[in-house]
Short mmCIF file of C-alpha atoms in Angstrom, two decimals:
data_model
loop_
_atom_site.label_atom_id
_atom_site.label_comp_id
_atom_site.label_asym_id
_atom_site.label_seq_id
_atom_site.Cartn_x
_atom_site.Cartn_y
_atom_site.Cartn_z
CA MET A 1 26.24 11.53 -7.72
CA ASP A 2 25.35 14.84 -9.14
CA PHE A 3 22.66 17.21 -9.38
CA PHE A 4 20.60 14.95 -11.87
CA TYR A 5 20.70 12.10 -10.44
CA ILE A 6 19.64 12.76 -6.37
CA PHE A 7 16.77 14.75 -8.74
CA PHE A 8 15.77 11.72 -10.83
CA GLN A 9 15.93 9.32 -7.31
CA VAL A 10 13.61 11.51 -5.98
CA ILE A 11 11.16 11.40 -9.23
CA LYS A 12 11.41 8.08 -9.04
CA MET A 13 10.36 7.80 -4.75
CA LEU A 14 7.61 9.80 -5.72
CA VAL A 15 5.87 8.10 -8.83
CA ILE A 16 6.33 4.73 -6.79
CA PHE A 17 4.87 6.57 -3.50
CA LEU A 18 2.03 8.23 -5.77
CA LEU A 19 1.16 4.69 -7.45
CA MET A 20 1.00 2.87 -4.28
CA VAL A 21 -1.62 4.95 -2.61
CA THR A 22 -3.28 5.96 -6.01
CA MET A 23 -3.75 1.84 -6.31
CA VAL A 24 -5.53 2.04 -3.29
CA PRO A 25 -9.03 3.56 -4.07
CA LEU A 26 -9.14 1.59 -7.01
CA LEU A 27 -8.49 -1.60 -4.81
CA VAL A 28 -11.41 -0.27 -2.47
CA TRP A 29 -13.72 -0.50 -5.34
CA VAL A 30 -12.19 -3.57 -6.59
CA GLU A 31 -13.32 -4.91 -2.86
CA ARG A 32 -16.84 -3.64 -2.95
CA ARG A 33 -17.34 -4.11 -6.63
CA GLY A 34 -15.59 -7.96 -6.17
CA SER A 35 -18.18 -8.44 -3.09
CA ALA A 36 -21.17 -7.57 -4.63
CA PHE A 37 -20.27 -9.78 -7.81
CA ILE A 38 -19.53 -12.83 -5.46
CA GLN A 39 -22.76 -12.70 -3.48
CA ASN A 40 -24.92 -11.76 -6.25
CA ARG A 41 -25.26 -7.88 -5.59
CA LEU A 42 -24.28 -4.79 -7.48
CA GLY A 43 -22.39 -2.80 -5.52
CA PRO A 44 -21.95 0.65 -5.66
CA ASN A 45 -22.68 1.13 -9.23
CA ARG A 46 -24.27 4.91 -9.54
CA VAL A 47 -21.71 7.23 -8.94
CA GLY A 48 -19.85 7.44 -12.33
CA PRO A 49 -19.05 4.92 -14.74
CA LEU A 50 -18.92 1.87 -13.47
CA GLY A 51 -19.60 3.48 -9.63
CA LEU A 52 -15.81 4.20 -10.22
CA LEU A 53 -16.65 7.73 -9.19
CA GLN A 54 -18.02 6.27 -5.80
CA LEU A 55 -14.11 6.77 -4.52
CA LEU A 56 -14.20 10.39 -5.23
CA ALA A 57 -17.57 10.85 -2.93
CA ASP A 58 -16.27 8.69 -0.36
CA ALA A 59 -12.92 11.15 0.08
CA VAL A 60 -15.30 13.74 0.33
CA LYS A 61 -16.67 12.05 3.02
CA PHE A 62 -13.72 11.74 5.04
CA PHE A 63 -12.78 15.30 4.54
CA PHE A 64 -15.79 16.57 6.52
CA LYS A 65 -16.34 13.56 9.10
CA GLU A 66 -15.78 15.48 12.44
CA GLU A 67 -12.42 15.25 14.30
CA PHE A 68 -12.88 13.09 17.50
CA VAL A 69 -10.42 11.36 20.39
CA PRO A 70 -12.43 9.25 22.80
CA LYS A 71 -12.23 10.60 26.10
CA ASN A 72 -10.45 7.82 27.91
CA GLY A 73 -7.73 7.86 25.02
CA TYR A 74 -4.09 9.12 24.38
CA LYS A 75 -4.62 12.28 21.89
CA THR A 76 -0.94 11.52 20.73
CA ILE A 77 -0.93 7.89 20.49
CA PHE A 78 -4.01 8.14 18.94
CA TYR A 79 -3.30 10.46 16.20
CA LEU A 80 0.32 8.56 15.63
CA ALA A 81 -1.26 5.41 14.33
CA PRO A 82 -2.84 5.87 11.47
CA ILE A 83 0.79 7.28 10.18
CA VAL A 84 2.13 4.49 11.21
CA ALA A 85 0.16 2.13 9.68
CA LEU A 86 1.35 3.96 6.22
CA ILE A 87 5.24 3.67 6.92
CA PRO A 88 5.63 0.05 6.34
CA GLY A 89 3.83 -0.59 2.96
CA ALA A 90 5.14 2.67 1.69
CA ILE A 91 8.67 1.68 2.74
CA ALA A 92 8.82 -1.93 1.71
CA PHE A 93 6.60 -1.03 -1.67
CA GLY A 94 9.59 1.07 -2.76
CA ALA A 95 12.62 -2.11 -2.43
CA ILE A 96 10.77 -4.67 -4.96
CA PRO A 97 11.99 -3.35 -8.96
CA LEU A 98 8.42 -2.80 -10.55
CA GLY A 99 9.83 -3.59 -14.26
CA ILE A 100 12.84 -2.91 -16.38
CA PRO A 101 15.42 -0.49 -15.46
CA LEU A 102 15.47 3.08 -17.85
CA ASP A 103 18.42 3.87 -19.44
CA ILE A 104 18.92 7.79 -19.93
CA GLY A 105 21.20 8.74 -22.71
CA ALA A 106 23.71 11.30 -21.67
CA PHE A 107 22.43 15.24 -22.44
CA ASN A 108 23.22 18.68 -22.00
CA ALA A 109 21.79 21.17 -20.09
CA PHE A 110 22.79 24.20 -17.78
CA GLY A 111 25.96 24.01 -20.14
CA GLN A 112 27.25 20.58 -19.18
CA THR A 113 27.04 17.19 -20.48
CA TRP A 114 24.76 14.94 -17.88
CA GLY A 115 24.91 11.27 -17.49
CA PRO A 116 24.19 8.67 -18.63
CA TYR A 117 22.21 7.12 -16.35
CA ASN A 118 20.82 3.78 -15.92
CA LEU A 119 17.67 3.68 -12.93
CA GLY A 120 16.17 0.92 -11.80
CA PHE A 121 12.29 0.76 -11.70
CA GLN A 122 12.18 0.82 -7.77
CA SER A 123 13.26 3.55 -4.87
CA PHE A 124 16.17 2.19 -3.63
CA GLU A 125 18.31 -0.92 -4.82
CA LEU A 126 19.27 -2.98 -2.27
CA GLY A 127 21.49 -5.44 -1.94
CA ILE A 128 19.62 -7.08 0.71
CA GLY A 129 15.98 -6.95 -0.95
CA VAL A 130 14.32 -9.30 0.92
CA VAL A 131 15.47 -9.65 4.36
CA PHE A 132 15.22 -4.79 4.33
CA VAL A 133 11.36 -5.98 3.52
CA LEU A 134 10.47 -8.73 5.73
CA ALA A 135 12.47 -6.20 8.48
CA VAL A 136 10.07 -3.28 7.61
CA ALA A 137 6.40 -4.95 7.00
CA SER A 138 7.78 -6.19 10.48
CA LEU A 139 7.17 -3.05 12.12
CA GLY A 140 3.07 -3.83 10.95
CA GLY A 141 2.46 -4.40 14.11
CA TYR A 142 2.72 -1.20 15.81
CA SER A 143 0.21 1.09 14.17
CA LEU A 144 -2.41 -2.11 15.40
CA LEU A 145 -0.81 -1.83 18.55
CA LEU A 146 -1.10 2.05 19.24
CA ALA A 147 -4.41 2.17 17.54
CA GLY A 148 -6.06 0.04 20.21
CA TRP A 149 -4.36 1.27 23.13
CA GLY A 150 -4.58 5.17 22.19
CA SER A 151 -8.25 4.14 21.88
CA GLY A 152 -9.01 3.40 25.22
CA ASN A 153 -11.55 1.28 24.34
CA LYS A 154 -11.83 -2.24 25.35
CA TYR A 155 -12.59 -3.93 22.15
CA SER A 156 -9.83 -2.00 20.05
CA MET A 157 -7.29 -3.88 23.17
CA MET A 158 -8.61 -6.84 22.28
CA GLY A 159 -8.28 -6.47 18.67
CA ALA A 160 -5.07 -5.01 18.82
CA LEU A 161 -3.85 -7.55 20.88
CA ARG A 162 -5.33 -10.41 18.47
CA ALA A 163 -3.62 -8.92 15.69
CA CYS A 164 -0.28 -8.30 16.97
CA ALA A 165 -0.19 -11.73 18.41
CA GLN A 166 -1.20 -13.30 14.48
CA MET A 167 1.49 -11.16 13.18
CA ILE A 168 4.12 -12.17 14.99
CA SER A 169 3.03 -16.44 14.98
CA TYR A 170 3.00 -15.99 10.68
CA GLU A 171 6.33 -13.65 10.41
CA LEU A 172 7.73 -17.02 11.28
CA ALA A 173 6.26 -18.98 8.69
CA LEU A 174 6.03 -16.27 6.66
CA GLY A 175 10.16 -15.85 6.86
CA LEU A 176 11.18 -19.40 6.58
CA SER A 177 8.86 -20.12 3.52
CA LEU A 178 11.19 -17.83 2.08
CA VAL A 179 14.52 -19.57 3.15
CA GLY A 180 13.56 -22.56 0.17
CA ILE A 181 13.82 -19.68 -2.30
CA LEU A 182 16.56 -17.86 -0.79
CA LEU A 183 18.77 -21.23 -1.04
CA ILE A 184 18.06 -21.91 -4.61
CA TYR A 185 18.58 -17.87 -5.54
CA GLY A 186 21.25 -17.82 -3.08
CA THR A 187 21.23 -14.03 -2.85
CA PHE A 188 18.96 -11.15 -1.31
CA SER A 189 18.46 -9.05 -3.86
CA PHE A 190 15.36 -8.69 -5.70
CA ASN A 191 17.03 -7.40 -8.73
CA ASP A 192 19.56 -10.31 -8.92
CA ILE A 193 16.14 -12.96 -8.44
CA VAL A 194 14.18 -11.07 -11.55
CA ASN A 195 17.23 -11.63 -13.10
CA MET A 196 17.58 -15.54 -12.51
CA GLN A 197 13.59 -16.08 -13.61
CA GLU A 198 14.40 -15.16 -17.13
CA GLY A 199 14.10 -17.75 -20.20
CA PRO A 200 12.81 -21.39 -20.17
CA LEU A 201 12.76 -23.09 -17.22
CA ASN A 202 16.11 -24.68 -16.82
CA PHE A 203 18.10 -26.09 -14.12
CA SER A 204 20.96 -29.03 -13.17
CA ILE A 205 21.66 -31.75 -11.99
CA GLY A 206 25.30 -32.86 -11.53
CA GLN A 207 27.15 -32.41 -14.75
CA LYS A 208 23.32 -32.33 -17.21
CA ASP A 209 21.69 -29.25 -17.62
CA ILE A 210 17.80 -29.51 -18.30
CA VAL A 211 15.94 -26.96 -20.12
CA ILE A 212 12.10 -27.43 -20.55
CA GLY A 213 10.75 -25.12 -23.47
CA PHE A 214 7.19 -25.11 -22.72
CA LEU A 215 7.43 -23.47 -19.24
CA PRO A 216 8.72 -20.23 -18.21
CA ASN A 217 11.65 -20.13 -15.64
CA TRP A 218 9.85 -19.16 -12.56
CA GLY A 219 10.08 -19.88 -8.81
CA ILE A 220 6.74 -21.42 -8.20
CA PHE A 221 8.57 -24.57 -10.35
CA PHE A 222 11.24 -24.80 -8.06
CA GLN A 223 9.62 -23.98 -4.46
CA PRO A 224 5.36 -24.89 -5.32
CA LEU A 225 5.46 -25.10 -1.23
CA GLY A 226 6.82 -22.02 -0.50
CA ALA A 227 4.99 -19.96 -2.50
CA ILE A 228 1.78 -21.42 -1.48
CA LEU A 229 2.81 -21.19 2.73
CA PHE A 230 4.23 -17.70 1.25
CA PHE A 231 0.89 -17.15 0.12
CA VAL A 232 -1.23 -18.12 3.08
CA ALA A 233 1.05 -16.44 5.54
CA THR A 234 0.78 -13.09 3.37
CA PHE A 235 -3.26 -13.12 4.30
CA ALA A 236 -2.43 -13.54 8.18
CA GLU A 237 0.24 -10.74 8.25
CA THR A 238 -2.23 -8.13 5.69
CA ASN A 239 -5.02 -9.13 8.75
CA ARG A 240 -7.44 -10.11 5.86
CA ALA A 241 -9.70 -13.26 5.57
CA PRO A 242 -10.02 -15.60 6.51
CA PHE A 243 -7.38 -14.63 9.42
CA ASP A 244 -9.14 -11.30 10.15
CA LEU A 245 -9.96 -12.04 13.31
CA PRO A 246 -8.86 -8.56 15.15
CA GLU A 247 -12.23 -6.98 13.50
CA ALA A 248 -14.20 -9.83 13.87
CA GLU A 249 -17.54 -7.50 14.11
CA ALA A 250 -19.02 -10.50 15.68
CA GLU A 251 -17.09 -10.24 18.39
CA LEU A 252 -14.95 -6.80 18.72
CA VAL A 253 -17.35 -4.54 16.58
CA ALA A 254 -14.31 -3.53 14.34
CA GLY A 255 -11.52 -4.46 16.25
CA PHE A 256 -8.56 -2.09 16.61
CA HIS A 257 -10.46 0.40 14.34
CA THR A 258 -13.20 0.59 16.26
CA GLU A 259 -12.71 4.40 17.22
CA TYR A 260 -11.61 5.81 14.27
CA GLY A 261 -13.30 7.00 11.22
CA GLY A 262 -12.74 9.95 8.63
CA LEU A 263 -9.16 10.42 7.44
CA LYS A 264 -7.99 8.55 10.31
CA MET A 265 -9.68 5.59 9.03
CA LEU A 266 -8.75 6.32 5.34
CA LEU A 267 -4.85 5.94 6.16
CA PHE A 268 -5.23 2.82 8.04
CA PHE A 269 -7.01 1.60 5.12
CA ILE A 270 -4.25 2.77 2.84
CA GLY A 271 -1.73 0.86 5.16
CA GLU A 272 -3.55 -2.32 4.62
CA TYR A 273 -3.74 -2.20 1.20
CA GLY A 274 -0.23 -1.68 0.90
CA HIS A 275 0.62 -4.37 2.89
CA MET A 276 -1.52 -6.24 0.11
CA MET A 277 -0.08 -4.95 -2.63
CA VAL A 278 3.83 -5.29 -1.27
CA ALA A 279 2.91 -8.75 -0.55
CA SER A 280 1.36 -9.53 -3.96
CA ALA A 281 4.58 -7.48 -5.51
CA LEU A 282 6.62 -10.29 -3.56
CA MET A 283 4.73 -13.24 -4.43
CA THR A 284 5.03 -11.79 -8.36
CA THR A 285 8.82 -11.10 -7.81
CA LEU A 286 9.88 -14.41 -5.90
CA PHE A 287 7.44 -17.09 -7.83
CA PHE A 288 6.20 -15.83 -10.63
CA GLY A 289 9.18 -14.05 -12.68
CA SER A 290 8.58 -10.59 -11.79
CA TYR A 291 8.34 -8.72 -14.84
CA HIS A 292 9.04 -11.03 -17.04
CA ILE A 293 6.62 -12.11 -19.80
CA PRO A 294 6.77 -15.94 -20.86
CA PHE A 295 8.42 -16.79 -24.10
CA VAL A 296 9.51 -12.86 -24.44
CA THR A 297 13.24 -11.81 -23.26
CA PRO A 298 13.59 -7.81 -23.29
CA ASP A 299 16.31 -7.70 -25.96
CA GLY A 300 13.93 -9.62 -28.16
CA LEU A 301 10.99 -7.45 -27.17
CA LEU A 302 13.29 -4.25 -28.13
CA SER A 303 14.45 -5.12 -32.10
CA PHE A 304 11.17 -6.13 -32.45
CA LEU A 305 9.64 -2.57 -31.67
CA ASN A 306 12.77 -1.28 -33.20
CA SER A 307 11.41 -2.99 -36.33
CA PHE A 308 8.57 -0.33 -37.27
CA MET A 309 9.59 2.56 -34.62
CA GLY A 310 12.57 5.14 -33.52
CA ALA A 311 15.14 3.80 -31.15
CA GLY A 312 14.31 6.20 -28.12
CA PHE A 313 10.50 6.03 -28.74
CA ALA A 314 10.86 1.80 -28.17
CA LYS A 315 12.61 2.36 -25.48
CA TRP A 316 9.55 3.68 -23.48
CA ILE A 317 7.20 1.40 -25.01
CA GLN A 318 9.63 -1.67 -24.13
CA PHE A 319 9.53 -0.14 -20.28
CA LEU A 320 5.91 -0.09 -20.46
CA ILE A 321 5.09 -3.18 -21.68
CA PHE A 322 7.20 -4.50 -18.54
CA HIS A 323 5.33 -2.82 -16.43
CA ILE A 324 2.20 -3.63 -17.11
CA SER A 325 3.70 -7.18 -17.33
CA PHE A 326 4.26 -6.92 -13.45
CA MET A 327 1.33 -4.60 -12.71
CA LEU A 328 -0.72 -7.46 -14.23
CA LYS A 329 0.57 -10.21 -12.47
CA VAL A 330 0.40 -7.96 -8.87
CA ILE A 331 -3.82 -7.51 -9.81
CA PHE A 332 -4.16 -10.82 -10.26
CA PHE A 333 -2.99 -11.56 -6.86
CA LEU A 334 -4.58 -8.75 -5.71
CA TRP A 335 -7.56 -10.06 -6.68
CA VAL A 336 -6.99 -13.10 -5.15
CA PHE A 337 -7.01 -11.28 -1.73
CA VAL A 338 -10.83 -10.24 -2.48
CA TRP A 339 -11.55 -13.56 -4.08
CA VAL A 340 -10.51 -15.45 -0.65
CA ARG A 341 -12.21 -12.38 1.72
CA TRP A 342 -15.14 -13.29 0.43
CA THR A 343 -15.34 -16.65 -0.06
CA VAL A 344 -13.54 -18.31 3.03
CA PRO A 345 -15.08 -18.46 6.41
CA ARG A 346 -13.58 -16.31 9.24
CA PHE A 347 -11.02 -18.70 11.30
CA ARG A 348 -11.71 -19.70 15.16
CA TYR A 349 -9.03 -18.00 16.89
CA ASP A 350 -7.75 -21.41 18.52
CA GLN A 351 -7.65 -22.31 14.93
CA LEU A 352 -5.37 -19.83 13.53
CA MET A 353 -3.11 -20.24 16.61
CA ASP A 354 -2.87 -24.27 15.19
CA LEU A 355 -2.86 -23.76 11.75
CA GLY A 356 0.22 -21.21 11.99
CA TRP A 357 2.26 -23.22 14.81
CA LYS A 358 1.29 -26.43 14.89
CA LYS A 359 1.06 -26.90 10.97
CA MET A 360 2.39 -23.98 8.97
CA LEU A 361 5.83 -23.72 10.60
CA PRO A 362 6.40 -27.13 10.43
CA TRP A 363 5.64 -27.23 6.77
CA ALA A 364 7.75 -24.44 6.08
CA LEU A 365 10.59 -26.27 7.82
CA PHE A 366 10.56 -29.42 5.82
CA ASN A 367 10.04 -27.30 2.96
CA THR A 368 13.37 -25.61 3.97
CA VAL A 369 15.35 -28.92 4.94
CA VAL A 370 14.33 -30.61 1.18
CA THR A 371 15.13 -27.95 -0.29
CA ALA A 372 19.01 -28.20 0.96
CA VAL A 373 18.89 -31.53 1.11
CA ALA A 374 18.23 -31.66 -2.64
CA MET A 375 20.81 -28.71 -3.65
CA LEU A 376 23.66 -31.06 -1.52
CA LEU A 377 22.55 -34.67 -3.50
CA LEU A 378 22.15 -32.46 -7.16
CA ALA A 379 24.39 -30.24 -7.18
CA MET B 1 30.92 18.41 6.37
CA ASP B 2 29.96 15.67 3.46
CA LEU B 3 26.51 14.06 3.32
CA ALA B 4 27.23 10.65 4.94
CA SER B 5 27.49 13.34 8.40
CA VAL B 6 25.15 15.41 7.55
CA PHE B 7 22.90 11.94 8.08
CA PHE B 8 24.61 10.62 10.83
CA TRP B 9 23.94 13.89 13.04
CA ILE B 10 20.13 13.80 11.36
CA LEU B 11 19.70 10.33 12.84
CA SER B 12 21.48 11.01 16.16
CA ILE B 13 18.85 12.84 16.85
CA PRO B 14 16.15 10.33 16.75
CA ILE B 15 18.43 7.57 18.97
CA LEU B 16 19.43 9.65 21.41
CA VAL B 17 16.06 11.70 21.88
CA GLY B 18 13.85 8.42 22.11
CA ALA B 19 17.19 6.75 24.73
CA ILE B 20 16.87 9.74 26.76
CA CYS B 21 12.71 9.74 26.86
CA VAL B 22 13.09 6.16 27.54
CA VAL B 23 14.66 6.58 30.66
CA PHE B 24 12.79 9.70 31.39
CA SER B 25 9.14 9.00 30.94
CA LYS B 26 6.77 7.95 33.79
CA ASN B 27 4.87 5.81 31.87
CA PRO B 28 6.45 2.62 30.91
CA LEU B 29 4.52 2.35 27.98
CA PHE B 30 6.08 5.19 26.49
CA SER B 31 9.48 4.50 27.86
CA ALA B 32 9.11 1.67 25.75
CA LEU B 33 7.75 3.28 22.09
CA PHE B 34 11.04 5.17 22.54
CA LEU B 35 13.17 2.66 22.70
CA VAL B 36 11.40 1.44 19.77
CA LEU B 37 12.80 4.73 17.81
CA SER B 38 16.06 4.48 19.52
CA MET B 39 16.01 0.94 17.95
CA VAL B 40 14.96 2.40 14.15
CA GLY B 41 17.47 4.98 14.10
CA LEU B 42 20.29 2.50 15.08
CA GLY B 43 19.24 0.43 12.27
CA ALA B 44 19.21 3.40 10.13
CA LEU B 45 22.74 4.49 11.19
CA TYR B 46 23.90 0.62 10.84
CA PHE B 47 22.07 0.94 7.06
CA GLN B 48 23.76 4.24 6.54
CA LEU B 49 27.65 2.93 7.53
CA GLY B 50 26.95 0.55 4.56
CA ALA B 51 26.07 -2.69 6.92
CA HIS B 52 22.86 -3.38 5.03
CA PHE B 53 22.25 -6.83 6.59
CA ILE B 54 23.12 -5.56 9.95
CA SER B 55 20.72 -3.20 9.86
CA ALA B 56 17.80 -5.37 8.63
CA VAL B 57 18.14 -7.79 11.13
CA GLN B 58 18.60 -5.21 13.91
CA ILE B 59 15.17 -3.85 12.69
CA ALA B 60 13.54 -7.20 12.05
CA VAL B 61 14.85 -8.52 15.62
CA TYR B 62 14.73 -6.11 17.70
CA ALA B 63 12.39 -3.60 16.66
CA GLY B 64 10.09 -5.63 15.13
CA ALA B 65 10.24 -8.93 17.40
CA VAL B 66 11.19 -7.97 20.77
CA MET B 67 10.13 -4.67 21.22
CA VAL B 68 6.65 -5.82 19.87
CA LEU B 69 5.97 -8.33 22.69
CA PHE B 70 7.48 -5.70 25.32
CA VAL B 71 4.62 -2.93 24.28
CA MET B 72 1.55 -6.20 24.00
CA VAL B 73 2.93 -6.87 27.68
CA LEU B 74 2.96 -3.52 28.78
CA MET B 75 -0.44 -2.77 27.26
CA LEU B 76 -1.82 -5.52 29.70
CA PHE B 77 -1.41 -3.55 32.78
CA ASP B 78 -4.04 -2.03 34.03
CA ARG B 79 -3.58 1.80 33.37
CA LYS B 80 -5.47 3.05 36.53
CA ALA B 81 -3.42 0.70 38.45
CA VAL B 82 0.04 1.95 36.59
CA GLU B 83 -0.87 6.01 37.07
CA SER B 84 -1.77 5.79 41.00
CA GLU B 85 1.51 4.05 41.22
CA GLU B 86 3.49 6.77 39.94
CA ALA B 87 4.48 8.19 43.23
CA ALA B 88 5.84 4.99 44.41
CA VAL B 89 7.78 4.85 40.76
CA ILE B 90 9.23 8.52 41.98
CA LYS B 91 10.09 6.64 45.25
CA ASN B 92 12.27 4.03 43.19
CA SER B 93 13.72 6.44 40.99
CA GLN B 94 16.59 6.41 42.95
CA PHE B 95 17.81 2.92 41.85
CA LYS B 96 16.88 3.46 38.62
CA TRP B 97 19.15 6.38 38.09
CA LEU B 98 21.85 4.53 39.49
CA LEU B 99 21.46 1.57 36.99
CA VAL B 100 21.57 3.93 34.41
CA SER B 101 24.25 5.80 35.39
CA VAL B 102 26.04 2.20 35.74
CA PHE B 103 25.56 1.38 32.43
CA LEU B 104 26.35 4.93 31.22
CA GLY B 105 29.66 4.80 32.24
CA LEU B 106 30.44 1.22 31.62
CA MET B 107 29.50 1.73 27.52
CA LEU B 108 31.40 5.30 27.78
CA GLY B 109 34.36 3.40 28.96
CA LEU B 110 33.86 0.73 26.61
CA ILE B 111 33.91 3.33 23.73
CA PHE B 112 36.79 5.33 24.35
CA SER B 113 38.69 2.48 25.37
CA GLN B 114 37.65 0.77 21.98
CA SER B 115 38.36 3.90 19.75
CA PHE B 116 41.84 4.43 21.39
CA ILE B 117 42.56 0.76 20.81
CA ALA B 118 41.67 0.38 17.12
CA GLY B 119 40.99 4.17 16.47
CA PRO B 120 37.86 5.30 15.31
CA ASP B 121 37.40 4.37 11.39
CA THR B 122 37.41 0.52 11.80
CA ILE B 123 34.37 -0.88 10.18
CA LEU B 124 34.97 -5.00 9.90
CA PRO B 125 34.91 -5.77 6.01
CA GLU B 126 32.33 -8.82 6.86
CA ALA B 127 30.21 -5.78 8.06
CA THR B 128 29.66 -4.05 4.43
CA SER B 129 30.38 -7.13 2.39
CA VAL B 130 27.16 -9.71 3.08
CA VAL B 131 25.31 -9.75 0.18
CA SER B 132 25.44 -13.62 -0.52
CA THR B 133 22.95 -16.04 1.25
CA LYS B 134 26.48 -18.28 0.95
CA GLU B 135 28.60 -15.57 2.43
CA LEU B 136 26.38 -15.13 5.11
CA GLY B 137 26.86 -19.07 5.61
CA ASN B 138 29.78 -18.71 5.92
CA LEU B 139 30.40 -16.32 8.16
CA LEU B 140 27.67 -17.96 10.72
CA TYR B 141 28.73 -21.81 10.30
CA PHE B 142 32.09 -21.46 10.46
CA LYS B 143 33.61 -18.46 11.27
CA ASN B 144 31.32 -17.73 14.08
CA ILE B 145 30.56 -21.03 14.73
CA LEU B 146 31.10 -20.50 18.78
CA SER B 147 29.02 -17.72 19.41
CA PHE B 148 26.27 -19.07 17.28
CA GLU B 149 26.11 -22.25 19.10
CA ILE B 150 26.27 -20.45 22.26
CA LEU B 151 23.44 -18.06 21.05
CA GLY B 152 21.51 -20.88 20.04
CA LEU B 153 22.27 -22.39 23.54
CA LEU B 154 20.48 -19.51 25.33
CA LEU B 155 17.67 -19.48 23.03
CA LEU B 156 16.86 -22.80 24.14
CA VAL B 157 17.39 -22.44 27.50
CA ILE B 158 14.83 -19.47 27.44
CA ALA B 159 12.30 -21.62 25.55
CA VAL B 160 12.38 -24.43 28.22
CA GLY B 161 11.76 -21.81 30.94
CA VAL B 162 9.19 -20.10 29.15
CA VAL B 163 7.35 -23.00 29.08
CA SER B 164 8.12 -24.72 32.78
CA LEU B 165 6.93 -20.90 33.76
CA SER B 166 3.74 -20.88 32.18
CA ARG B 167 2.87 -24.72 33.39
CA ILE B 168 3.49 -23.49 36.61
CA GLU B 169 1.45 -20.02 36.82
CA GLY B 170 -2.45 -21.59 35.79
CA GLY B 171 -1.53 -23.55 32.80
CA SER B 172 -3.77 -26.86 32.28
CA ASP B 173 -1.77 -30.05 32.15
CA ASP B 174 -2.75 -31.56 29.36
#
């Protein structure tokens, strides 16, 4: 706990937070262009190359919108809700490792030797990472409730109540669908789970070790049902189509954010996309090998890079390649979010509740029991 | 003063302010929201003590599940009716103060008697060491099996009670 250690930690937190926030405008662009692509339109393509600067124009527009609080609303709560919306996603994202740890060798500064430091590419390393992310994500309901109630508007209120009931219902299936993978890996720590997914697919039945060389050692091959249930439940948790009942336009105008505009609206957007990124990152980390590249080991890549460049430079390139590998997987799942939103029609509310309580929860329980029994019998 | 106690004092501000405002707020919804603040602060305090798992569960269960339901139910109240009944609330406030002071006395008595018996620096080793799922399972299903089962029974009673209540009041019989 010396000066540079704390300094590096703070830098890391800032970088990861900025990474998350800067992803949001890009995601908005992907969403708008993607929806246009799916619906055979063009989408925003006028401002800048491919319409990428549309986001900048939107941001300027957001800044100059009129500040406005509804007459029947509660001012404090109305302003608090968008800020609260940002917090859970940002904190949860910080607990997920985004790449291999970076070693910084010992160096001299201020007439003293510092280091060496081993910095994991995550804001904070926790032994209970999975539980922590679920706990923080469960606070997401408050921003919706506060927004709905603080607006003093019946549409907002109904949207908020729907959203919150939906989030609580699907939290059960979400938590239970992860129990199987936690049983298999036997730990809550993201770093341990990531390390266990390295190399080719291997497992042991009784005394016999089985290695399947052409598949990577990813969680999806052990828990296919768990992965599907988890991904579906995250759609409901993020309040996105086909579960976007809180903002069903035909019934509720825009749901809980009917009264919001400008920057406050933007904060809600960042919150929603933050949730999406956490969901995609969790999916990648738990079921798709996190930053690991199939058939490539970190050491193997480093020695390959060392063969034609300096050792210090090769380390950074290796770090970058694994981070890009992680981000590509995350971006794929983010695209699935967009893809599903513009492909699948919205559920009716009773269908949504039926799916959550009568189908996904029993299947998640079934998955847990089968995993536990299989582990007991095959161990 | 070391770093840990600095964090302790910083965290104690939202916990205490939240707890006091729960009692002092006239609007029940603000009371509930201040309780959430207090709960989250408490979770952070557990975290700072090294009991990471308890901290996460504290946030997930109390702040993330129980209080969300409280806030949801309170939001369903008619706000105008709540405001017009504020006078009635003030009339009933003697009862509130009585309840609060009894609980305060009880908790303070418990804390002081405990800290005189055990000393202030005892943290159960189990609280800080739970990292693997196996350890957690052993703690829950072997060491503390009785309390775990009793809690399960309590939750079952609550679930049955909720179902029967919802059937009586206007629920359909299909």
